[in-house]
Each structure stands twice: as structure tokens, then as C-alpha cells.
mmCIF file of C-alpha atoms in Angstrom:
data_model
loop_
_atom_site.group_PDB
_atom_site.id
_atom_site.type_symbol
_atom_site.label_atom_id
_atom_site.label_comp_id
_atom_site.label_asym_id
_atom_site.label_seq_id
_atom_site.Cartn_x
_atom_site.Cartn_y
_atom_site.Cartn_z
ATOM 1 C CA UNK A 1 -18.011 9.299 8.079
ATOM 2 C CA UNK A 2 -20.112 8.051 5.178
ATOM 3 C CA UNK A 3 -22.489 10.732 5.467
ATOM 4 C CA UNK A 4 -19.677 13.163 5.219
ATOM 5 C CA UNK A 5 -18.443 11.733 2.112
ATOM 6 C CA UNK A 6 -21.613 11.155 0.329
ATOM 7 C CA UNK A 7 -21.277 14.999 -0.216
ATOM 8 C CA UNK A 8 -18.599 14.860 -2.541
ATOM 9 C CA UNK A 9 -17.962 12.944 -6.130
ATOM 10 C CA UNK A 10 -15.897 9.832 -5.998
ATOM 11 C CA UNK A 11 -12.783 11.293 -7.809
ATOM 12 C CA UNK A 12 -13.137 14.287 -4.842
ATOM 13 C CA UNK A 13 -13.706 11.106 -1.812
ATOM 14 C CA UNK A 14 -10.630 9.272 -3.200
ATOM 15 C CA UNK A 15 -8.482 12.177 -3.182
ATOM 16 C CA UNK A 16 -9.714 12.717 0.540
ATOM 17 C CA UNK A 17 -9.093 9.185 1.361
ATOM 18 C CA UNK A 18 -5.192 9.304 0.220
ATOM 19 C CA UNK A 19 -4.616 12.452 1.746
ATOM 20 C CA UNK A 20 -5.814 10.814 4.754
ATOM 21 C CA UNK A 21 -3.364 7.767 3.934
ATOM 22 C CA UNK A 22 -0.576 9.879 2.744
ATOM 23 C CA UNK A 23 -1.279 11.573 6.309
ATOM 24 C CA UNK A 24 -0.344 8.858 8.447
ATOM 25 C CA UNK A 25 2.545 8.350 6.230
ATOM 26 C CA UNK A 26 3.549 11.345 7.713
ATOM 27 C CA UNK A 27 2.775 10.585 11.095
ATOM 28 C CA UNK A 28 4.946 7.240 11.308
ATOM 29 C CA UNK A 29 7.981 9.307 9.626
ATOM 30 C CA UNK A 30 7.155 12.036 12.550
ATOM 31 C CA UNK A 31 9.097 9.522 14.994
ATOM 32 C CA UNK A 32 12.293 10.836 13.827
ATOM 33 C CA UNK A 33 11.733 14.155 16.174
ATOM 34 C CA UNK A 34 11.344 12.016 19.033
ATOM 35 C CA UNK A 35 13.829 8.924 18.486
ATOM 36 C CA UNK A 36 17.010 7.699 16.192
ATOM 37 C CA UNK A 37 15.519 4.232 16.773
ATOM 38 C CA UNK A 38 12.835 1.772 17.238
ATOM 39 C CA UNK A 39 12.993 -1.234 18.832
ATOM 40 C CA UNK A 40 13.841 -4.214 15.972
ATOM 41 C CA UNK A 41 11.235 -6.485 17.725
ATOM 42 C CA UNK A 42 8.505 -3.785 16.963
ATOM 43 C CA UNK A 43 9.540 -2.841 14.124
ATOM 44 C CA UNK A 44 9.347 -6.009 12.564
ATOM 45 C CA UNK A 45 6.076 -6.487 13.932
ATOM 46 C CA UNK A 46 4.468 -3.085 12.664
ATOM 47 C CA UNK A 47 5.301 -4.521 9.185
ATOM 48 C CA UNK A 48 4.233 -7.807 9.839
ATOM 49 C CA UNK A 49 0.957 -5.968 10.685
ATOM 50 C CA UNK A 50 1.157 -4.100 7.751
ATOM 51 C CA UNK A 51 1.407 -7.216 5.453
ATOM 52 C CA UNK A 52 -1.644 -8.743 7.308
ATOM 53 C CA UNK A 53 -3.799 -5.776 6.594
ATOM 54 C CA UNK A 54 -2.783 -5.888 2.789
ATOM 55 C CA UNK A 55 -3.501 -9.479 2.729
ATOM 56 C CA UNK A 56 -6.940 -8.938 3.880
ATOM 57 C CA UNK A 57 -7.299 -5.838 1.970
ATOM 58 C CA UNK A 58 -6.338 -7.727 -0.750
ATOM 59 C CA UNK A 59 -9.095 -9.980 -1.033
ATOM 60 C CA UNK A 60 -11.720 -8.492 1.196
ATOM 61 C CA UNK A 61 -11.564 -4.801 -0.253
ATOM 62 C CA UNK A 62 -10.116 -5.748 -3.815
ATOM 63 C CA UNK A 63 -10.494 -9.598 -5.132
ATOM 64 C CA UNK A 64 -14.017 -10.392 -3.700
ATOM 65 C CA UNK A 65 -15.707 -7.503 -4.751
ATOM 66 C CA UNK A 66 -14.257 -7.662 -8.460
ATOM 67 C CA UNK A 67 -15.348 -11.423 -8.470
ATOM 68 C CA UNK A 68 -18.920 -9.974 -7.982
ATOM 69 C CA UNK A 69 -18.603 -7.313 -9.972
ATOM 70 C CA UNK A 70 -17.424 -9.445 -13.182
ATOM 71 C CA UNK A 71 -20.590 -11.592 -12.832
ATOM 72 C CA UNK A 72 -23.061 -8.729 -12.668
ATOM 73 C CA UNK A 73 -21.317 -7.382 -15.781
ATOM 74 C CA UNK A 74 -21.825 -10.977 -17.156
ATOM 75 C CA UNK A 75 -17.730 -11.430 -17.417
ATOM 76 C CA UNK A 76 -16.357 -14.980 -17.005
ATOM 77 C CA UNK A 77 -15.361 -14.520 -13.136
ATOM 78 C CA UNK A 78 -12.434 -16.738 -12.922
ATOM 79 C CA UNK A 79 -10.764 -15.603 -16.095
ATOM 80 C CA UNK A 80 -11.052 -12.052 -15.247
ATOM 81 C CA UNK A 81 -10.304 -12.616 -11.947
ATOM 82 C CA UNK A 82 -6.688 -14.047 -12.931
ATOM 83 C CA UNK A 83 -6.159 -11.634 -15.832
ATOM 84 C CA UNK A 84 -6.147 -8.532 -13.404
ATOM 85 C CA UNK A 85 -4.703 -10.164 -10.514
ATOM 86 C CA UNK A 86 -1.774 -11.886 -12.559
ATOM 87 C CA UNK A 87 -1.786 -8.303 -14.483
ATOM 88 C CA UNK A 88 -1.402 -6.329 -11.018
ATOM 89 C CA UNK A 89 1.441 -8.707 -10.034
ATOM 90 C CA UNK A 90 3.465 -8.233 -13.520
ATOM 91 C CA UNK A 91 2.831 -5.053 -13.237
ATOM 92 C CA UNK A 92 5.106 -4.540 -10.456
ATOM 93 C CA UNK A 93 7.391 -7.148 -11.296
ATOM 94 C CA UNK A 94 8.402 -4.418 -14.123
ATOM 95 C CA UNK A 95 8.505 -1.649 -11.952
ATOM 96 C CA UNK A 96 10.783 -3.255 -9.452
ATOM 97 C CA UNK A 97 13.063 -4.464 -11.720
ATOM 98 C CA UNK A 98 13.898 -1.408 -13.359
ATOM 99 C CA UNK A 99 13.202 1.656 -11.196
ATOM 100 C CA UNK A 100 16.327 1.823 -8.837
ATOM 101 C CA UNK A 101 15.355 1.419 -5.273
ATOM 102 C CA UNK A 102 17.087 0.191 -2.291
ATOM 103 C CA UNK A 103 14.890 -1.478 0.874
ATOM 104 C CA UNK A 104 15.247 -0.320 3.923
ATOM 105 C CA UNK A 105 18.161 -2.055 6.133
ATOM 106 C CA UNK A 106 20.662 -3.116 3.285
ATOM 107 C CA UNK A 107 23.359 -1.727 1.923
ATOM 108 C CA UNK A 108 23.708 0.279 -1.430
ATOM 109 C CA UNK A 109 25.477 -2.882 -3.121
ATOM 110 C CA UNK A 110 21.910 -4.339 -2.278
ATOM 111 C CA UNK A 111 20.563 -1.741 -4.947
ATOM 112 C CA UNK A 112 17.561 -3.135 -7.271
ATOM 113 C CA UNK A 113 16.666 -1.629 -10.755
ATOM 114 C CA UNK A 114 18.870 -0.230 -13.023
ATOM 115 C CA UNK A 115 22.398 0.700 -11.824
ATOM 116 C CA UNK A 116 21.977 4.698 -10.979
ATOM 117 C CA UNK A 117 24.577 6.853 -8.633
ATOM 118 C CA UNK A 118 21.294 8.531 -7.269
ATOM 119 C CA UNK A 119 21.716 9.102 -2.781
ATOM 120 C CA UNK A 120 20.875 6.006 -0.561
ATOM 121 C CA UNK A 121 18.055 8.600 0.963
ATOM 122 C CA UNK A 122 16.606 8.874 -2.848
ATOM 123 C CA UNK A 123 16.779 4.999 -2.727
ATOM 124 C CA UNK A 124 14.793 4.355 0.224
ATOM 125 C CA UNK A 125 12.640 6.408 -0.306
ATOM 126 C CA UNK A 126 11.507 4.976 -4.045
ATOM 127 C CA UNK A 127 11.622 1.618 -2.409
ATOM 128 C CA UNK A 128 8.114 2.705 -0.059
ATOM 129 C CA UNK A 129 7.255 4.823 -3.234
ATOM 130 C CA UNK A 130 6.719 2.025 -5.123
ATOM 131 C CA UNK A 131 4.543 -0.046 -3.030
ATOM 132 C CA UNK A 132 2.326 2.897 -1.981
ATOM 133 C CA UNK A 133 1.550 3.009 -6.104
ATOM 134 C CA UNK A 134 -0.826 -0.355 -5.495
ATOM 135 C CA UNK A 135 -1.989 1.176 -2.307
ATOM 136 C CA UNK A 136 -3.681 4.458 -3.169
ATOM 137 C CA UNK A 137 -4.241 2.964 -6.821
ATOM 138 C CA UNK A 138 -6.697 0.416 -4.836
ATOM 139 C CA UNK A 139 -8.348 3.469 -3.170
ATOM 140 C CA UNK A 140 -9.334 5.222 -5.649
ATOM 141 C CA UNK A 141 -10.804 2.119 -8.068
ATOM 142 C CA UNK A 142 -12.774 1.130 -4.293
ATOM 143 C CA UNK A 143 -14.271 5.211 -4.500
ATOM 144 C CA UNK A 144 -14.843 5.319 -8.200
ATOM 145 C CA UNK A 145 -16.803 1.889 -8.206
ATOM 146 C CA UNK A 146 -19.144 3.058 -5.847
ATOM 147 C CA UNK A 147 -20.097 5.425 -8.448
ATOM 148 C CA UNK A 148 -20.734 2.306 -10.877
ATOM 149 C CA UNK A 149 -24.071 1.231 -8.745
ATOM 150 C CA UNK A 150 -22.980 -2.041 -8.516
ATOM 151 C CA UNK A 151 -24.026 -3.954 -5.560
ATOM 152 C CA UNK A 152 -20.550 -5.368 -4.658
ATOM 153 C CA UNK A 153 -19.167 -1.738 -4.329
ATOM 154 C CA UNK A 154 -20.170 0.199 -1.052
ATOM 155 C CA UNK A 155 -18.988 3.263 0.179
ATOM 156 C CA UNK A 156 -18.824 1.612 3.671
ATOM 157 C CA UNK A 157 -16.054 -0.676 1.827
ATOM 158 C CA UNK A 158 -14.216 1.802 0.335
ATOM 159 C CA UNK A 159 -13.996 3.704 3.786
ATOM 160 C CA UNK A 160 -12.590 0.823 5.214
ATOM 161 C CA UNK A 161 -9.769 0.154 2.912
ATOM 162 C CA UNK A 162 -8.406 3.273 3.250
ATOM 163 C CA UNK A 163 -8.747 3.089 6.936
ATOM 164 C CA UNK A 164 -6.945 -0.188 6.565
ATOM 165 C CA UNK A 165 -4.035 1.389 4.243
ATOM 166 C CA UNK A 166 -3.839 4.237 6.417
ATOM 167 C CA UNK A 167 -2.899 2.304 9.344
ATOM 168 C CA UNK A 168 -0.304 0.090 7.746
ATOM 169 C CA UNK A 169 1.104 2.945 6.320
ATOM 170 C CA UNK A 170 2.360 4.516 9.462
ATOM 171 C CA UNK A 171 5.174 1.952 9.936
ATOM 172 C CA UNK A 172 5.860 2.682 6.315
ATOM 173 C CA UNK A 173 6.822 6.237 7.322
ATOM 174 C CA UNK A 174 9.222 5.313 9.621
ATOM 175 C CA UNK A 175 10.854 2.836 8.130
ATOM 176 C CA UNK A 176 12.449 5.250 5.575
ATOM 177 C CA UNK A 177 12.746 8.294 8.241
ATOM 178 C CA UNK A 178 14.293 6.497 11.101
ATOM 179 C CA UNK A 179 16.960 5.102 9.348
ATOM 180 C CA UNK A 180 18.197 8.101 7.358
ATOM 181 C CA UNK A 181 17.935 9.549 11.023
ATOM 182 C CA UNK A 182 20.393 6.767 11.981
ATOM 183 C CA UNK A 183 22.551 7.954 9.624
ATOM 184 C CA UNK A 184 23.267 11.064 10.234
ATOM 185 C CA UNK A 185 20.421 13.709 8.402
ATOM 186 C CA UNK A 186 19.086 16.147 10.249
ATOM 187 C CA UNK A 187 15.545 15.397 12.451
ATOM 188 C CA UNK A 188 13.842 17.940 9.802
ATOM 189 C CA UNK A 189 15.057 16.343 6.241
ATOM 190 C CA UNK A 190 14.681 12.828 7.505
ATOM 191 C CA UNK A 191 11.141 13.750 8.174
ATOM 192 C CA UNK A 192 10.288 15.033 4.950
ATOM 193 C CA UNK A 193 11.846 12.262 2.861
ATOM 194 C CA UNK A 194 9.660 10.219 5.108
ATOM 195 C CA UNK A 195 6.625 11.552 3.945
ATOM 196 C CA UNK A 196 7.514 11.977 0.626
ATOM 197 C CA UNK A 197 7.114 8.158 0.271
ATOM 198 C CA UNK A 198 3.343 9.009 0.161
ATOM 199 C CA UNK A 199 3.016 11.864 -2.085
ATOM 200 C CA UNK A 200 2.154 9.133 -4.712
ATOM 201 C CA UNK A 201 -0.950 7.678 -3.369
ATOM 202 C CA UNK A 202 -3.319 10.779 -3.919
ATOM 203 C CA UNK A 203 -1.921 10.866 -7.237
ATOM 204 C CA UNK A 204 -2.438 7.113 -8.138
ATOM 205 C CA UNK A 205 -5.879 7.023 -5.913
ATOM 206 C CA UNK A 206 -7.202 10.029 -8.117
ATOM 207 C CA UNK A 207 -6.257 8.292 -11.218
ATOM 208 C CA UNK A 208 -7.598 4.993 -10.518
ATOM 209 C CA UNK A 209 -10.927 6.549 -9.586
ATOM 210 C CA UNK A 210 -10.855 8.694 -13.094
ATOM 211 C CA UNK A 211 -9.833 5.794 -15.127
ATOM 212 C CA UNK A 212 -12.920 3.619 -13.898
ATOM 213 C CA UNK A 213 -15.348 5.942 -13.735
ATOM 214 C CA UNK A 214 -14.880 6.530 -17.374
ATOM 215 C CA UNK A 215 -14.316 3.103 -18.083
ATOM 216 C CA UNK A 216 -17.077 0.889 -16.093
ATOM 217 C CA UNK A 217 -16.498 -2.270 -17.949
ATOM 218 C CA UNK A 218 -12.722 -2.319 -16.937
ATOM 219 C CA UNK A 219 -13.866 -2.444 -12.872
ATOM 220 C CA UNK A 220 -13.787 -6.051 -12.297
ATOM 221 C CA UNK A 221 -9.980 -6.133 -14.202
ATOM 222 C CA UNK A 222 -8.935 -3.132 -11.516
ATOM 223 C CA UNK A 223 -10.136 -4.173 -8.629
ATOM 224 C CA UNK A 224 -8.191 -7.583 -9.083
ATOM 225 C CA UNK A 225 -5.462 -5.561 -10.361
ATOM 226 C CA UNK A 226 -4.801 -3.818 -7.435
ATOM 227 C CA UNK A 227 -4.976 -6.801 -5.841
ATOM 228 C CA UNK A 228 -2.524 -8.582 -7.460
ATOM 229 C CA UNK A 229 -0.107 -5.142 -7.290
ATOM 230 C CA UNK A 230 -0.873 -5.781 -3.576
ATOM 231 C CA UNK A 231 0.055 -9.041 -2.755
ATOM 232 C CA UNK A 232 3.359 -8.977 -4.483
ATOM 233 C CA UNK A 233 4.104 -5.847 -2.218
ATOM 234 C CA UNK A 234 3.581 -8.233 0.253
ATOM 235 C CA UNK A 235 5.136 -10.983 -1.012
ATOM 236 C CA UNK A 236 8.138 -9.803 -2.421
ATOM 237 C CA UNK A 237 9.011 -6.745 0.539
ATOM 238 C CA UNK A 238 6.655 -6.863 3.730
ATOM 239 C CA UNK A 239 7.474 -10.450 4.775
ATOM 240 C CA UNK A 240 10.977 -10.720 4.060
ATOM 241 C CA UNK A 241 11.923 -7.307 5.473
ATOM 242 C CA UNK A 242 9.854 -8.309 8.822
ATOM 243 C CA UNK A 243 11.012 -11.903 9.367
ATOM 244 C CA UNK A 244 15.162 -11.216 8.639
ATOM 245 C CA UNK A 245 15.269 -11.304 12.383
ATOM 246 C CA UNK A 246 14.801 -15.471 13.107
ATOM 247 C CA UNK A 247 14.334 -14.694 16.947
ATOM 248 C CA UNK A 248 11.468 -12.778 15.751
ATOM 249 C CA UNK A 249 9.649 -14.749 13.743
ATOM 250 C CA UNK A 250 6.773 -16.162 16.138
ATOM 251 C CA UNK A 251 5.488 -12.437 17.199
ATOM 252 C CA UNK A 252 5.600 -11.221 13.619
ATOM 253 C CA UNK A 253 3.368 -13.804 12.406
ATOM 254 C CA UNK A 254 1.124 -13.252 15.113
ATOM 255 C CA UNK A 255 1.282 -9.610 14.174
ATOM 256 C CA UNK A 256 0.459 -10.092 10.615
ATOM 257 C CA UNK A 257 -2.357 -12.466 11.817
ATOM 258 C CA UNK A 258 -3.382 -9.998 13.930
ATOM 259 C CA UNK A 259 -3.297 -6.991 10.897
ATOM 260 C CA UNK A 260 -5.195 -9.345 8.859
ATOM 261 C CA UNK A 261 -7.983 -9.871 11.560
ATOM 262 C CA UNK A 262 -8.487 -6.070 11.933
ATOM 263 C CA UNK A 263 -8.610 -5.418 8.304
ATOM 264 C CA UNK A 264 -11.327 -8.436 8.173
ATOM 265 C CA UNK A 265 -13.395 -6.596 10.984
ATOM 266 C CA UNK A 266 -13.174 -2.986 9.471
ATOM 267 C CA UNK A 267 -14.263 -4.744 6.248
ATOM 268 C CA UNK A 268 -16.564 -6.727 7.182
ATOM 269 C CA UNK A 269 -18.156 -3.814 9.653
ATOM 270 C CA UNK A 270 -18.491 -1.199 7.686
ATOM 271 C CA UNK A 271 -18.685 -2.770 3.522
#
């Protein structure tokens, strides 16, 4: 696979890589055409899995690299290392607090953002939205370092995250799809809204690698940036949403272990 992308430019790779992302959005919101429903137990532990592989994405893919990165450039590691994490974090601290999104299993009263009459489907679907900003924003920076020539940045690495936010998108996709589904939407529109929680990631993944290809010196700042962006993601909507269930709680954590572990391998294998 690196061979094959070695052909392209990094703007051209990380649009490739979020397609590929945005793909298996698609694929986990393709459930709809063959159920109304997942089991709770699994569900709950795809997105348990899905935090795990952030986590490790987080630091493997993201805050490690950007620690190395600041030092080659001569940058006091540590403080730039908190100003784009803490930065990423903020960052979407603002955004959740005032675009209007809703999470998946709540009701409407459970709204977040600024009061709006939008649809409950519009709702969910800006609630996935908004955490897949982070994900193909991290993406892109990973692709448009490599084209820095800085040691800490490997195409093998970049590869590997978006493998990694690939496969914790799927559950992603069917979180929004299946319950719309549930609902009462037809197989069709419930897909599409799915998917649509995705469309954002080739868009932020081609602007993160344009923004620090033309702005090397920044790299460091947006590779903990998306990091920080990450782990509130995490933080604030993976673990909550997959631990509501208490019953659950054991095999979820095992299943986050477990997504961490495989993001660890892929990164460690291939970067």
C-alpha cells in the first residue's frame, strides 16, 4: 500500500485516505438494509473499540510524533505539546457547545448547542459529524507531514491511522442509521444520513494536509491538536455513550482495551 501511495502528493494521499474512512462510514450505516437493530451488548462494545483505537491513535499517530517533531524544529516540546493538545480540546469544547446536535439514544429534550427546531435525523447526524472533524483533520496533518522530511513522520504511520480511523468508524455509521431505522425512515434514507456523517472527513483531511504543507513550522502544534480534538471525542461521547448500560461495563472496557491494542500494533507495524 505504501508503494501505491508514494505515487501521489500528500494533499492527493490524504484525500484517498478519507475517502477510504468516509467509506467504511458507509459500510457500518449499510446495516440498516439488513437489520432495525443491533444487539446493545455489541453495540456498546464496537464503540468501546472505537474509543480504544482513538486513544491509541491519539498518542501513537498524533502526540508522539509532534513531540519529535517540535524538537527537530528546536520548539520547547512540552509547551508546544500542551498548547496544541489543550488547543485541540477547546477547540471542540466550542463546537459542541454551540452547533446543535443530539447523541445517539436520547431524546430531543437531550439536545446540545443552541436551541434549533432542526429534525432529530439532522441532529444525529451532526452529533457523528462533529467528531469525524478531529478524525479526518488528523489524517490529513499525518499525510502532509510526511511531505515535511521529518524523521518522526512516515508514510507507514500515516497509513496506519487512517486504517485505524477507518475501522472505528464503521460503528460510527450505524449508530446514526440504525436508529433512524428504528424509527420509522425508510431502509434507503436512513442509509444515506448514515453516511453523510462522513462527508466531512475528506474535507477536513484535505485541509489539514494543505494548511501544513504550507505552513511547516505549525506541524508539531497540529499534530497535538488533533490530538487533543481526539481525546475529548473520546472523552466527552465514546465512553459515556458505550458504558450507559452498567451490565455492560466489563466487556466494553475490554473492548476498548482491545481497540487500543490493535491501533498500537498497526502503529507500531507499519510507522
Amino acid at each position: 500500500m505504501s508503494e501505491y501511495m508514494l505515487q501521489f502528493n500528500p494533499v492527493v494521499q490524504a484525500l484517498l485516505a478519507t475517502l477510504f474512512t468516509w467509506g467504511v462510514t458507509a459500510a457500518g450505516a449499510a446495516l440498516v438494509f439488513l437489520t432495525r437493530t443491533v444487539n446493545a451488548k455489541l453495540m456498546d462494545s464496537m464503540l468501546g473499540f472505537a474509543a480504544g483505537v482513538m486513544i491509541a491513535a491519539s498518542f501513537w499517530s498524533l502526540l508522539a510524533p509532534g513531540i519529535e517533531m517540535a524538537e527537530e524544529l528546536g520548539h520547547t516540546p512540552w509547551l508546544t505539546a500542551t498548547i496544541g493538545f489543550m488547543g485541540g480540546g477547546i477547540f471542540m469544547r466550542l463546537t459542541d457547545k454551540f452547533l446543535p446536535h443530539l447523541h445517539p439514544g436520547l431524546s430531543t429534550d437531550k439536545t446540545e448547542g443552541i436551541k434549533t427546531s432542526w429534525q432529530r435525523s439532522t441532529l444525529l447526524v451532526l452529533a457523528i459529524t462533529l467528531h469525524n472533524i478531529p478524525e479526518g483533520l488528523a489524517v490529513g496533518v499525518a499525510f502532509g507531514a510526511v511531505a515535511a522530511g521529518l524523521p518522526s513522520a512516515t508514510l507507514g504511520g500515516a497509513i496506519a491511522l487512517a486504517i485505524g480511523i477507518g475501522i472505528q468508524n464503521f460503528p460510527e455509521g450505524t449508530a446514526v442509521a440504525l436508529p433512524l431505522r428504528r424509527e420509522g425512515m425508510s431502509k434507503t434514507k436512513s442509509f444515506m444520513l448514515g453516511q453523510a456523517s462522513g462527508i466531512v472527513e475528506p474535507v477536513a483531511g484535505v485541509i489539514g494536509a494543505l494548511f501544513v504543507m504550507k505552513m511547516q513550522n505549525i506541524l508539531p502544534y497540529a499534530l497535538c491538536f488533533a490530538a487533543g480534538a481526539m481525546i475529548f471525542v473520546v472523552v466527552e461521547e465514546l465512553i459515556p455513550e458505550s458504558q450507559r448500560n452498567y451490565a455492560n461495563i466489563d466487556i466494553v472496557t475490554m473492548a476498548t482495551m482491545t481497540g487500543f491494542a490493535t491501533m498500537m500494533i498497526l502503529d507500531v507495524a507499519l510507522g
